[in-house]
């Protein structure tokens, strides 16, 4: 059967580029998901396999990261326009460049002695919570006599653009990880906490207020902990909640370590001074632990955290 080639396009999809602009110790984040689709004179590669007109998709990826450094990311539109113009004007066979960008917005975390809108406060300069709501969860069990309430949240994305280190770990013959003295710490918090209210005889907690305060303490502890590991940060988050909220006896966290790798821009003659990162989606470290009020029995099932 005779066939002909129809519409075709190619490029690297979903380049997760994170650009940190460090204005003194006030940091600004641009977090984009950039997909490049190029089309033009690409008959030969499909019909005969000649790559003579093919700019590799790998190069389109490199261009995204290099442009983040060279031109900055003023807005998704400005960044996309730069990229599209570059591909069409620098590559003779390419006639159309389509750049799709999703932008993930981040807000500064309001810390215990500051307001997020007041950037003068020392500790709100490099801690962010992703815009858009997390999911709130609860599970209630009643046997006719006793209540058990386990509430929580998931998909609360947070990031510290500094004040995170990781070093001094065990090294064996398979260890390649470089020690980090200034890294990005990012996670999507899943947490479940158990209320110590168990009977109609006791005063019921104010559920709305408790949720709001627990979330607040969780965020503030994340922002205010100078982190030597995600494990240490987790413990700080949990103990801040147990110490501040008498209605909660136990909290379990499941924290993915959302790795941000510095992109090597040396091959393009560019210095990456902790500015341009590749936000990897997998694999990720997964750090899980329960923090308990001293003397109480743990009751949150260990594999419940992600529900
Ligand atoms: O905070 C961290 N904890 C780890 O256990 C770990 N392991 C790793 O490779 N990176 C990190 N980061």
mmCIF file of C-alpha atoms and ligand atoms in Angstrom:
data_model
loop_
_atom_site.group_PDB
_atom_site.id
_atom_site.type_symbol
_atom_site.label_atom_id
_atom_site.label_comp_id
_atom_site.label_asym_id
_atom_site.label_seq_id
_atom_site.Cartn_x
_atom_site.Cartn_y
_atom_site.Cartn_z
ATOM 1 C CA UNK A 1 0.000 0.000 0.000
ATOM 2 C CA UNK A 2 1.466 3.379 -0.908
ATOM 3 C CA UNK A 3 1.712 5.777 1.993
ATOM 4 C CA UNK A 4 2.687 9.360 2.483
ATOM 5 C CA UNK A 5 3.867 11.225 5.503
ATOM 6 C CA UNK A 6 1.397 13.601 7.098
ATOM 7 C CA UNK A 7 1.861 16.304 9.701
ATOM 8 C CA UNK A 8 4.872 15.676 11.887
ATOM 9 C CA UNK A 9 6.693 17.410 14.690
ATOM 10 C CA UNK A 10 9.342 16.528 17.213
ATOM 11 C CA UNK A 11 11.239 17.899 20.170
ATOM 12 C CA UNK A 12 11.846 17.364 23.863
ATOM 13 C CA UNK A 13 8.720 17.435 25.991
ATOM 14 C CA UNK A 14 8.420 18.426 29.644
ATOM 15 C CA UNK A 15 11.755 20.017 30.418
ATOM 16 C CA UNK A 16 11.374 20.822 34.086
ATOM 17 C CA UNK A 17 13.494 23.905 34.528
ATOM 18 C CA UNK A 18 13.750 25.719 37.835
ATOM 19 C CA UNK A 19 15.532 29.085 37.855
ATOM 20 C CA UNK A 20 16.471 30.687 41.139
ATOM 21 C CA UNK A 21 17.319 34.370 40.940
ATOM 22 C CA UNK A 22 19.313 35.385 43.986
ATOM 23 C CA UNK A 23 18.763 39.029 44.735
ATOM 24 C CA UNK A 24 21.081 39.188 47.720
ATOM 25 C CA UNK A 25 19.489 36.729 50.091
ATOM 26 C CA UNK A 26 16.006 37.306 48.707
ATOM 27 C CA UNK A 27 15.365 34.557 46.201
ATOM 28 C CA UNK A 28 12.880 34.401 43.358
ATOM 29 C CA UNK A 29 11.704 31.168 41.733
ATOM 30 C CA UNK A 30 10.565 30.444 38.219
ATOM 31 C CA UNK A 31 9.403 26.856 37.845
ATOM 32 C CA UNK A 32 8.446 25.839 34.321
ATOM 33 C CA UNK A 33 7.569 22.734 32.389
ATOM 34 C CA UNK A 34 8.686 23.478 28.829
ATOM 35 C CA UNK A 35 7.783 21.346 25.818
ATOM 36 C CA UNK A 36 9.394 21.979 22.459
ATOM 37 C CA UNK A 37 7.820 20.804 19.183
ATOM 38 C CA UNK A 38 9.616 21.603 15.928
ATOM 39 C CA UNK A 39 8.392 21.030 12.394
ATOM 40 C CA UNK A 40 9.607 21.787 8.915
ATOM 41 C CA UNK A 41 11.596 19.980 6.288
ATOM 42 C CA UNK A 42 11.619 16.585 7.955
ATOM 43 C CA UNK A 43 10.548 14.290 5.129
ATOM 44 C CA UNK A 44 13.960 12.642 4.766
ATOM 45 C CA UNK A 45 14.342 11.498 8.319
ATOM 46 C CA UNK A 46 10.982 9.741 8.118
ATOM 47 C CA UNK A 47 11.373 8.307 4.616
ATOM 48 C CA UNK A 48 15.040 7.382 4.553
ATOM 49 C CA UNK A 49 16.412 7.905 8.019
ATOM 50 C CA UNK A 50 18.747 10.742 7.035
ATOM 51 C CA UNK A 51 19.291 12.926 10.068
ATOM 52 C CA UNK A 52 20.817 15.771 8.081
ATOM 53 C CA UNK A 53 18.003 18.169 9.008
ATOM 54 C CA UNK A 54 17.475 16.927 12.551
ATOM 55 C CA UNK A 55 18.523 19.077 15.458
ATOM 56 C CA UNK A 56 18.511 16.464 18.254
ATOM 57 C CA UNK A 57 15.738 16.659 20.822
ATOM 58 C CA UNK A 58 18.573 16.497 23.344
ATOM 59 C CA UNK A 59 19.835 19.807 21.958
ATOM 60 C CA UNK A 60 16.402 21.374 22.308
ATOM 61 C CA UNK A 61 16.504 20.350 25.961
ATOM 62 C CA UNK A 62 19.973 21.857 26.446
ATOM 63 C CA UNK A 63 18.777 25.064 24.794
ATOM 64 C CA UNK A 64 15.948 25.394 27.300
ATOM 65 C CA UNK A 65 18.363 25.153 30.240
ATOM 66 C CA UNK A 66 21.036 27.359 28.635
ATOM 67 C CA UNK A 67 18.449 30.039 27.805
ATOM 68 C CA UNK A 68 17.279 30.064 31.417
ATOM 69 C CA UNK A 69 20.800 31.175 32.306
ATOM 70 C CA UNK A 70 21.548 33.386 29.291
ATOM 71 C CA UNK A 71 18.259 35.239 29.019
ATOM 72 C CA UNK A 72 16.669 34.602 32.390
ATOM 73 C CA UNK A 73 12.974 33.779 32.766
ATOM 74 C CA UNK A 74 11.087 37.028 32.951
ATOM 75 C CA UNK A 75 7.797 35.371 32.111
ATOM 76 C CA UNK A 76 6.764 32.108 30.496
ATOM 77 C CA UNK A 77 5.696 34.061 27.400
ATOM 78 C CA UNK A 78 8.968 35.941 27.040
ATOM 79 C CA UNK A 79 10.916 32.720 27.556
ATOM 80 C CA UNK A 80 8.831 30.802 25.007
ATOM 81 C CA UNK A 81 9.147 33.592 22.450
ATOM 82 C CA UNK A 82 12.940 33.565 22.823
ATOM 83 C CA UNK A 83 13.077 29.826 22.314
ATOM 84 C CA UNK A 84 10.714 29.710 19.349
ATOM 85 C CA UNK A 85 12.522 32.547 17.595
ATOM 86 C CA UNK A 86 15.855 30.834 18.188
ATOM 87 C CA UNK A 87 14.833 27.493 16.679
ATOM 88 C CA UNK A 88 13.166 28.988 13.617
ATOM 89 C CA UNK A 89 15.847 31.573 12.893
ATOM 90 C CA UNK A 90 18.910 29.424 13.566
ATOM 91 C CA UNK A 91 17.816 26.198 11.854
ATOM 92 C CA UNK A 92 17.147 26.437 8.157
ATOM 93 C CA UNK A 93 14.961 23.288 7.927
ATOM 94 C CA UNK A 94 12.753 24.286 10.839
ATOM 95 C CA UNK A 95 9.769 26.346 9.817
ATOM 96 C CA UNK A 96 7.586 26.181 12.889
ATOM 97 C CA UNK A 97 8.500 25.991 16.555
ATOM 98 C CA UNK A 98 5.749 25.429 19.063
ATOM 99 C CA UNK A 99 6.722 25.958 22.696
ATOM 100 C CA UNK A 100 4.248 24.946 25.353
ATOM 101 C CA UNK A 101 4.899 26.015 28.908
ATOM 102 C CA UNK A 102 3.192 25.265 32.171
ATOM 103 C CA UNK A 103 4.233 27.497 35.013
ATOM 104 C CA UNK A 104 3.992 26.427 38.643
ATOM 105 C CA UNK A 105 3.578 29.385 40.971
ATOM 106 C CA UNK A 106 5.228 29.567 44.389
ATOM 107 C CA UNK A 107 4.346 31.843 47.303
ATOM 108 C CA UNK A 108 6.609 32.815 50.159
ATOM 109 C CA UNK A 109 5.934 31.005 53.424
ATOM 110 C CA UNK A 110 4.740 33.357 56.161
ATOM 111 C CA UNK A 111 7.018 32.601 59.078
ATOM 112 C CA UNK A 112 6.341 32.886 62.800
ATOM 113 C CA UNK A 113 7.599 36.439 63.189
ATOM 114 C CA UNK A 114 6.851 37.754 59.744
ATOM 115 C CA UNK A 115 4.277 38.198 57.071
ATOM 116 C CA UNK A 116 4.848 36.696 53.654
ATOM 117 C CA UNK A 117 4.126 39.993 51.994
ATOM 118 C CA UNK A 118 6.844 41.673 54.020
ATOM 119 C CA UNK A 119 10.015 40.578 52.308
ATOM 120 C CA UNK A 120 12.086 42.482 54.865
ATOM 121 C CA UNK A 121 11.599 39.710 57.432
ATOM 122 C CA UNK A 122 14.755 37.630 57.599
ATOM 123 C CA UNK A 123 13.265 34.228 57.182
ATOM 124 C CA UNK A 124 10.772 34.557 54.335
ATOM 125 C CA UNK A 125 13.319 35.136 51.611
ATOM 126 C CA UNK A 126 13.983 31.600 50.457
ATOM 127 C CA UNK A 127 11.067 29.421 51.598
ATOM 128 C CA UNK A 128 8.143 28.809 49.310
ATOM 129 C CA UNK A 129 4.872 26.925 49.215
ATOM 130 C CA UNK A 130 3.377 26.078 45.882
ATOM 131 C CA UNK A 131 0.208 27.958 44.968
ATOM 132 C CA UNK A 132 -2.924 25.907 44.669
ATOM 133 C CA UNK A 133 -4.508 23.949 47.393
ATOM 134 C CA UNK A 134 -3.306 20.756 48.931
ATOM 135 C CA UNK A 135 -5.846 18.017 49.564
ATOM 136 C CA UNK A 136 -7.167 17.757 53.090
ATOM 137 C CA UNK A 137 -8.069 14.292 54.351
ATOM 138 C CA UNK A 138 -9.741 12.710 57.334
ATOM 139 C CA UNK A 139 -10.691 9.239 58.554
ATOM 140 C CA UNK A 140 -13.175 8.758 61.378
ATOM 141 C CA UNK A 141 -13.704 5.454 63.166
ATOM 142 C CA UNK A 142 -16.399 4.893 65.805
ATOM 143 C CA UNK A 143 -17.166 1.604 67.542
ATOM 144 C CA UNK A 144 -20.212 2.924 69.400
ATOM 145 C CA UNK A 145 -18.007 4.016 72.270
ATOM 146 C CA UNK A 146 -14.649 5.280 71.158
ATOM 147 C CA UNK A 147 -13.722 7.679 68.409
ATOM 148 C CA UNK A 148 -10.546 7.752 66.409
ATOM 149 C CA UNK A 149 -9.931 10.733 64.153
ATOM 150 C CA UNK A 150 -6.931 10.717 61.844
ATOM 151 C CA UNK A 151 -6.733 13.789 59.650
ATOM 152 C CA UNK A 152 -4.099 14.952 57.264
ATOM 153 C CA UNK A 153 -3.093 16.537 54.030
ATOM 154 C CA UNK A 154 -1.285 15.562 50.861
ATOM 155 C CA UNK A 155 0.351 17.302 47.911
ATOM 156 C CA UNK A 156 1.483 20.345 49.842
ATOM 157 C CA UNK A 157 4.541 21.320 47.798
ATOM 158 C CA UNK A 158 7.254 23.311 49.536
ATOM 159 C CA UNK A 159 10.745 24.433 48.639
ATOM 160 C CA UNK A 160 13.713 26.038 50.342
ATOM 161 C CA UNK A 161 16.100 27.558 47.823
ATOM 162 C CA UNK A 162 18.937 27.542 50.373
ATOM 163 C CA UNK A 163 19.697 26.530 54.001
ATOM 164 C CA UNK A 164 19.878 22.859 53.094
ATOM 165 C CA UNK A 165 22.987 20.664 53.194
ATOM 166 C CA UNK A 166 23.586 16.938 52.932
ATOM 167 C CA UNK A 167 27.006 15.498 53.733
ATOM 168 C CA UNK A 168 28.833 13.165 56.112
ATOM 169 C CA UNK A 169 26.840 10.145 54.916
ATOM 170 C CA UNK A 170 28.063 6.565 54.523
ATOM 171 C CA UNK A 171 30.047 5.953 51.344
ATOM 172 C CA UNK A 172 30.511 2.519 49.831
ATOM 173 C CA UNK A 173 31.807 1.451 46.430
ATOM 174 C CA UNK A 174 28.500 2.365 44.763
ATOM 175 C CA UNK A 175 28.279 5.871 46.230
ATOM 176 C CA UNK A 176 28.631 8.634 43.662
ATOM 177 C CA UNK A 177 26.578 11.390 45.333
ATOM 178 C CA UNK A 178 28.581 14.572 45.906
ATOM 179 C CA UNK A 179 28.309 16.183 49.300
ATOM 180 C CA UNK A 180 26.065 19.237 49.180
ATOM 181 C CA UNK A 181 26.621 22.368 51.239
ATOM 182 C CA UNK A 182 23.944 24.499 49.614
ATOM 183 C CA UNK A 183 21.198 22.594 47.864
ATOM 184 C CA UNK A 184 17.510 23.028 47.115
ATOM 185 C CA UNK A 185 15.229 21.159 49.502
ATOM 186 C CA UNK A 186 11.826 20.426 47.996
ATOM 187 C CA UNK A 187 9.064 18.017 48.910
ATOM 188 C CA UNK A 188 5.347 17.345 48.555
ATOM 189 C CA UNK A 189 4.174 16.860 52.099
ATOM 190 C CA UNK A 190 1.842 13.978 52.897
ATOM 191 C CA UNK A 191 0.957 13.827 56.558
ATOM 192 C CA UNK A 192 -1.570 12.127 58.825
ATOM 193 C CA UNK A 193 -2.124 13.204 62.392
ATOM 194 C CA UNK A 194 -4.151 11.529 65.107
ATOM 195 C CA UNK A 195 -6.343 13.443 67.542
ATOM 196 C CA UNK A 196 -6.390 12.412 71.185
ATOM 197 C CA UNK A 197 -10.131 13.120 71.350
ATOM 198 C CA UNK A 198 -11.701 9.680 71.789
ATOM 199 C CA UNK A 199 -14.938 10.081 73.689
ATOM 200 C CA UNK A 200 -18.144 12.148 73.659
ATOM 201 C CA UNK A 201 -17.339 12.973 77.279
ATOM 202 C CA UNK A 202 -14.341 15.047 76.167
ATOM 203 C CA UNK A 203 -14.391 18.454 74.533
ATOM 204 C CA UNK A 204 -14.188 18.081 70.779
ATOM 205 C CA UNK A 205 -11.337 19.910 69.050
ATOM 206 C CA UNK A 206 -12.126 22.796 66.702
ATOM 207 C CA UNK A 207 -11.359 20.882 63.524
ATOM 208 C CA UNK A 208 -11.098 23.894 61.218
ATOM 209 C CA UNK A 209 -8.771 25.793 63.474
ATOM 210 C CA UNK A 210 -6.712 22.710 64.199
ATOM 211 C CA UNK A 211 -6.165 22.054 60.494
ATOM 212 C CA UNK A 212 -5.198 25.620 59.764
ATOM 213 C CA UNK A 213 -2.774 25.794 62.708
ATOM 214 C CA UNK A 214 -1.232 22.393 61.990
ATOM 215 C CA UNK A 215 -0.602 23.400 58.384
ATOM 216 C CA UNK A 216 0.874 26.693 59.560
ATOM 217 C CA UNK A 217 3.279 25.066 62.033
ATOM 218 C CA UNK A 218 4.268 22.508 59.434
ATOM 219 C CA UNK A 219 5.151 25.232 56.926
ATOM 220 C CA UNK A 220 6.909 27.417 59.451
ATOM 221 C CA UNK A 221 9.051 24.564 60.743
ATOM 222 C CA UNK A 222 9.968 23.682 57.152
ATOM 223 C CA UNK A 223 10.939 27.281 56.427
ATOM 224 C CA UNK A 224 12.792 27.916 59.669
ATOM 225 C CA UNK A 225 14.820 24.713 59.947
ATOM 226 C CA UNK A 226 18.374 24.955 58.646
ATOM 227 C CA UNK A 227 18.373 21.467 57.190
ATOM 228 C CA UNK A 228 21.150 18.886 57.343
ATOM 229 C CA UNK A 229 18.815 16.238 55.910
ATOM 230 C CA UNK A 230 15.165 15.880 54.985
ATOM 231 C CA UNK A 231 14.908 13.440 57.917
ATOM 232 C CA UNK A 232 15.940 16.214 60.321
ATOM 233 C CA UNK A 233 13.475 18.648 58.741
ATOM 234 C CA UNK A 234 10.694 16.053 59.033
ATOM 235 C CA UNK A 235 11.352 15.618 62.740
ATOM 236 C CA UNK A 236 11.330 19.380 63.279
ATOM 237 C CA UNK A 237 7.999 19.678 61.469
ATOM 238 C CA UNK A 238 6.458 16.903 63.547
ATOM 239 C CA UNK A 239 7.751 18.040 66.889
ATOM 240 C CA UNK A 240 6.691 21.650 66.244
ATOM 241 C CA UNK A 241 3.134 20.360 65.719
ATOM 242 C CA UNK A 242 3.082 18.044 68.727
ATOM 243 C CA UNK A 243 4.503 20.822 70.925
ATOM 244 C CA UNK A 244 2.062 23.470 69.668
ATOM 245 C CA UNK A 245 -1.156 21.469 69.307
ATOM 246 C CA UNK A 246 -2.241 19.664 72.465
ATOM 247 C CA UNK A 247 -5.116 17.954 70.600
ATOM 248 C CA UNK A 248 -2.653 15.981 68.425
ATOM 249 C CA UNK A 249 -0.608 13.081 69.825
ATOM 250 C CA UNK A 250 0.946 11.565 66.746
ATOM 251 C CA UNK A 251 1.851 12.615 63.214
ATOM 252 C CA UNK A 252 3.232 10.559 60.382
ATOM 253 C CA UNK A 253 4.934 12.032 57.334
ATOM 254 C CA UNK A 254 5.780 10.721 53.908
ATOM 255 C CA UNK A 255 8.148 13.154 52.217
ATOM 256 C CA UNK A 256 9.519 12.617 48.724
ATOM 257 C CA UNK A 257 12.872 14.322 48.232
ATOM 258 C CA UNK A 258 12.146 16.196 44.998
ATOM 259 C CA UNK A 259 15.664 16.347 43.627
ATOM 260 C CA UNK A 260 16.846 19.457 41.833
ATOM 261 C CA UNK A 261 20.052 18.835 39.924
ATOM 262 C CA UNK A 262 22.288 21.715 38.887
ATOM 263 C CA UNK A 263 22.525 21.678 35.100
ATOM 264 C CA UNK A 264 26.050 21.548 33.675
ATOM 265 C CA UNK A 265 26.199 24.615 31.422
ATOM 266 C CA UNK A 266 30.004 24.507 30.985
ATOM 267 C CA UNK A 267 29.744 22.895 27.531
ATOM 268 C CA UNK A 268 27.961 26.073 26.392
ATOM 269 C CA UNK A 269 30.550 28.354 28.005
ATOM 270 C CA UNK A 270 28.100 29.354 30.739
ATOM 271 C CA UNK A 271 28.701 29.359 34.467
ATOM 272 C CA UNK A 272 25.867 27.938 36.528
ATOM 273 C CA UNK A 273 26.202 29.726 39.819
ATOM 274 C CA UNK A 274 23.454 27.745 41.630
ATOM 275 C CA UNK A 275 20.804 29.244 39.366
ATOM 276 C CA UNK A 276 19.473 26.741 36.831
ATOM 277 C CA UNK A 277 18.186 23.355 37.973
ATOM 278 C CA UNK A 278 16.636 20.299 36.407
ATOM 279 C CA UNK A 279 13.671 19.253 38.559
ATOM 280 C CA UNK A 280 13.702 15.457 38.312
ATOM 281 C CA UNK A 281 10.417 13.646 38.889
ATOM 282 C CA UNK A 282 11.774 10.154 39.521
ATOM 283 C CA UNK A 283 13.374 8.356 41.142
ATOM 284 C CA UNK A 284 13.050 10.308 44.353
ATOM 285 C CA UNK A 285 14.199 9.707 47.887
ATOM 286 C CA UNK A 286 11.242 8.888 50.125
ATOM 287 C CA UNK A 287 11.616 9.819 53.760
ATOM 288 C CA UNK A 288 8.903 8.577 56.144
ATOM 289 C CA UNK A 289 8.603 8.747 59.905
ATOM 290 C CA UNK A 290 6.203 9.137 62.806
ATOM 291 C CA UNK A 291 6.644 11.788 65.488
ATOM 292 C CA UNK A 292 4.860 11.018 68.775
ATOM 293 C CA UNK A 293 4.067 12.727 72.026
ATOM 294 C CA UNK A 294 6.308 10.990 74.564
ATOM 295 C CA UNK A 295 4.483 8.105 76.236
ATOM 296 C CA UNK A 296 1.719 7.567 73.657
ATOM 297 C CA UNK A 297 1.265 4.422 71.620
ATOM 298 C CA UNK A 298 1.673 4.813 67.844
ATOM 299 C CA UNK A 299 -1.611 4.021 66.088
ATOM 300 C CA UNK A 300 -1.376 5.546 62.599
ATOM 301 C CA UNK A 301 -0.764 2.636 60.189
ATOM 302 C CA UNK A 302 2.626 3.108 58.529
ATOM 303 C CA UNK A 303 1.272 2.690 55.031
ATOM 304 C CA UNK A 304 -1.672 5.049 55.483
ATOM 305 C CA UNK A 305 0.274 8.248 54.911
ATOM 306 C CA UNK A 306 -0.281 8.503 51.178
ATOM 307 C CA UNK A 307 -4.025 7.813 51.236
HETATM 308 O O1 LIG B 1 18.004 14.663 52.985
HETATM 309 C C1 LIG B 1 18.456 13.624 52.457
HETATM 310 N N1 LIG B 1 18.382 12.443 53.117
HETATM 311 C C2 LIG B 1 18.860 11.266 52.594
HETATM 312 O O2 LIG B 1 18.780 10.190 53.233
HETATM 313 C C3 LIG B 1 19.445 11.343 51.317
HETATM 314 N N2 LIG B 1 19.998 10.386 50.503
HETATM 315 C C4 LIG B 1 20.382 11.028 49.376
HETATM 316 O O3 LIG B 1 20.950 10.458 48.394
HETATM 317 N N3 LIG B 1 20.098 12.344 49.447
HETATM 318 C C5 LIG B 1 19.513 12.574 50.647
HETATM 319 N N4 LIG B 1 18.998 13.697 51.224
#
